[in-house]
């Protein structure tokens, strides 16, 4: 279909090339994709699953005690129903502003983050009068939930060269006559000061590196500081020495192990029984025919072995190199009419010290233009999700599709015009992913 519509020769060449590359391994069986041995992977997973307590540095403000608590379905690294809360308001010129949340009876103001932590370790027996629970002030009229996502197979996503996303955005925009133009966002690689990469992780593409994401999540979801995120959100009722995350006998700290765990995961597998049914196959064709695949791109390929990514801090190993995988996503930011108005906070994601460094290609203006955009949700493993879209507010696949407006409006209209048996086939295809 696409070929008939005159996709440039380069895209055809890439497609043919991709078809000859080996497939990334898939499975919900806790096995490694080959980047490390199974014993190492199991040990890394133990850290990812580990429940942290106050003495290990949990909090003072936090959302949950372990990575697995939010990334679990159907196995460690998957998604879950748990959502987090983000708020803010519009300031001068209509720009998004982070909230100022007062804690400890107004004696401290938490600033520069849109995340509102749902839990706190105090009051407790050591600090019986420390009232540090965050609550949303009435002034914060922009509110959204962000549901947890799966990170299985993300090592392959990290191994896609930046240029692939830049080319994808350009071709998509040309082929759709400027109706669908995904945004590439350059984001800091926290472990490579000054270096940036094309953001691909999180609902807003706020990270390009799984190590950067690990340190961000450890601090903001669990309150655990690390060498990459050494500053606590508040010093109140905090006792564990910084950074909380210490190096072990192997010279690795928890954030290194989380990153290695994620990099070594297999990609989500299809439902093999459903995938081969005539109905799901018809649905796959219709998915492309109505144009869902313009954003939900079926196949991406990883860089050759030895390629350096993440500002030169990671060298792509043979297990991840030159594989094709099927995320059904372009990892670009789009306005599909669901935008929550939130611009990701620099300090929250890259640390209080990020302003001491000048970052290549970093553009505050580009960040601001993302307020009403979301990353195309990759649809691999979508059958394991009970709540859909960034806010988890769509509970059926049909509702999620019908919410697509903005850049996706024409595609949604085409979907709406399908016969009901065709719509059902397309949904069956999604249930096989
Ligand atoms: C309280 C729930 C919660 C906990 C605990 C949590 N996460 Fe997450 N995680 C989320 C949510 C929600 C998102 C989407 C966030 C967003 O983009 O705003 C996410 C996104 C991610 C992503 C992006 C994946 C992708 O493909 O986009 C990675 C990687 C990740 N988390 C790693 C971790 C690690 C490592 C830990 C433990 C240190 C952790 N998370 C702990 C809720 C959680
Ligand atoms: C212009 C790009 C674009 C097009 C075209 C598009 N989508 Fe999406 N899709 C997105 C974005 C962006 C999101 C995330 C939106 C959000 O969370 O608010 C999304 C989310 C979804 C989700 C929710 C997945 C989850 O994990 O929550 C489903 C299902 C989905 N799309 C299916 C489709 C289908 C089917 C079509 C074709 C009829 C389609 N999309 C067309 C960009 C697109």
Coordinates of C-alpha atoms and ligand atoms in Angstrom, one line a residue, residues 147 149 172 179-181 203 286-287 290-296 330 332-340 373-382 385 387-392 394 396-398 400-401 403-409 411-412 414-416 418 426-427 429-430, ligand 2:
X147 CA 0.0 5.7 34.1
X149 CA 4.4 2.0 31.2
X172 CA 6.3 11.2 8.2
X179 CA -0.6 16.7 8.6
X180 CA 1.4 14.4 10.9
X181 CA 4.8 15.7 12.0
X203 CA 5.2 9.8 28.1
X286 CA -6.6 -2.3 8.1
X287 CA -4.3 -0.8 10.7
X290 CA -6.3 3.7 7.7
X291 CA -2.9 5.1 8.6
X292 CA -2.4 4.1 12.2
X293 CA 1.1 2.9 11.2
X294 CA 2.2 6.5 10.4
X295 CA 2.7 7.0 14.1
X296 CA 2.5 3.4 15.4
X330 CA 7.7 6.1 16.4
X332 CA 8.1 10.9 18.6
X333 CA 5.9 13.6 20.3
X334 CA 2.5 14.3 18.7
X335 CA -0.5 16.5 19.5
X336 CA -3.4 14.1 19.1
X337 CA -5.8 16.3 21.1
X338 CA -5.1 14.6 24.4
X339 CA -2.3 16.9 25.7
X340 CA -2.2 17.5 29.4
X373 CA 2.0 16.6 23.0
X374 CA 2.5 13.0 24.1
X375 CA 4.8 10.3 22.8
X376 CA 3.1 7.8 20.5
X377 CA 2.3 5.0 22.9
X378 CA 4.2 2.0 21.6
X379 CA 1.6 -0.8 21.2
X380 CA 3.8 -3.8 21.8
X381 CA 2.3 -5.6 24.8
X382 CA -0.8 -3.3 24.8
X385 CA -2.9 -3.0 29.7
X387 CA -6.1 1.4 31.4
X388 CA -5.1 3.2 28.3
X389 CA -3.6 6.5 27.2
X390 CA -1.3 8.6 29.4
X391 CA -4.0 9.3 32.0
X392 CA -5.3 5.7 32.0
X394 CA -9.7 5.1 28.4
X396 CA -11.3 0.1 26.1
X397 CA -9.2 0.0 23.0
X398 CA -12.1 1.5 21.0
X400 CA -8.6 5.0 23.2
X401 CA -8.8 5.1 19.4
X403 CA -10.0 9.9 21.6
X404 CA -7.3 10.5 18.9
X405 CA -7.8 14.0 17.4
X406 CA -5.4 16.7 16.3
X407 CA -2.7 15.3 14.1
X408 CA -4.5 11.9 14.1
X409 CA -7.9 13.4 13.2
X411 CA -6.8 8.7 10.5
X412 CA -9.5 8.5 13.2
X414 CA -11.0 6.8 8.4
X415 CA -11.3 4.4 11.2
X416 CA -14.8 5.6 12.0
X418 CA -14.8 1.3 8.5
X426 CA -8.6 -4.0 13.8
X427 CA -9.4 -4.3 17.5
X429 CA -5.2 -7.2 15.8
X430 CA -4.6 -4.8 18.8
Ligands
LIG2 C1 -0.6 11.2 14.8 C2 -0.1 10.0 15.4 C3 -1.0 8.9 15.7 C4 -1.9 8.2 14.9 C5 -2.1 8.5 13.4 C6 -2.5 7.2 15.7 N1 -2.0 7.2 17.0 FE1 -2.6 6.0 18.5 N2 -1.5 7.1 19.8 C7 -0.8 8.3 19.5 C8 -0.4 8.9 20.7 C9 0.4 10.2 20.7 C10 -0.9 8.2 21.7 C11 -0.7 8.5 23.2 C12 -1.8 9.5 23.5 C13 -2.1 9.8 25.0 O1 -1.6 9.0 25.8 O2 -2.7 10.8 25.4 C14 -1.5 7.1 21.2 C15 -2.2 6.0 21.9 C16 -2.8 4.9 21.3 C17 -3.4 3.8 22.1 C18 -3.3 3.7 23.6 C19 -2.1 2.8 24.0 C20 -1.7 2.7 25.4 O3 -0.8 2.0 25.8 O4 -2.3 3.5 26.2 C21 -3.9 3.0 21.2 C22 -4.6 1.7 21.5 C23 -3.7 3.6 19.9 N3 -3.1 4.7 20.0 C24 -4.2 3.0 18.7 C25 -4.2 3.7 17.5 C26 -4.9 3.2 16.3 C27 -5.7 1.9 16.2 C28 -4.8 4.1 15.3 C29 -5.4 4.2 14.0 C30 -6.8 4.1 13.9 C31 -3.9 5.2 15.9 N4 -3.6 4.9 17.2 C32 -3.4 6.3 15.2 C33 -0.4 8.7 18.2 C34 -1.1 8.3 17.0

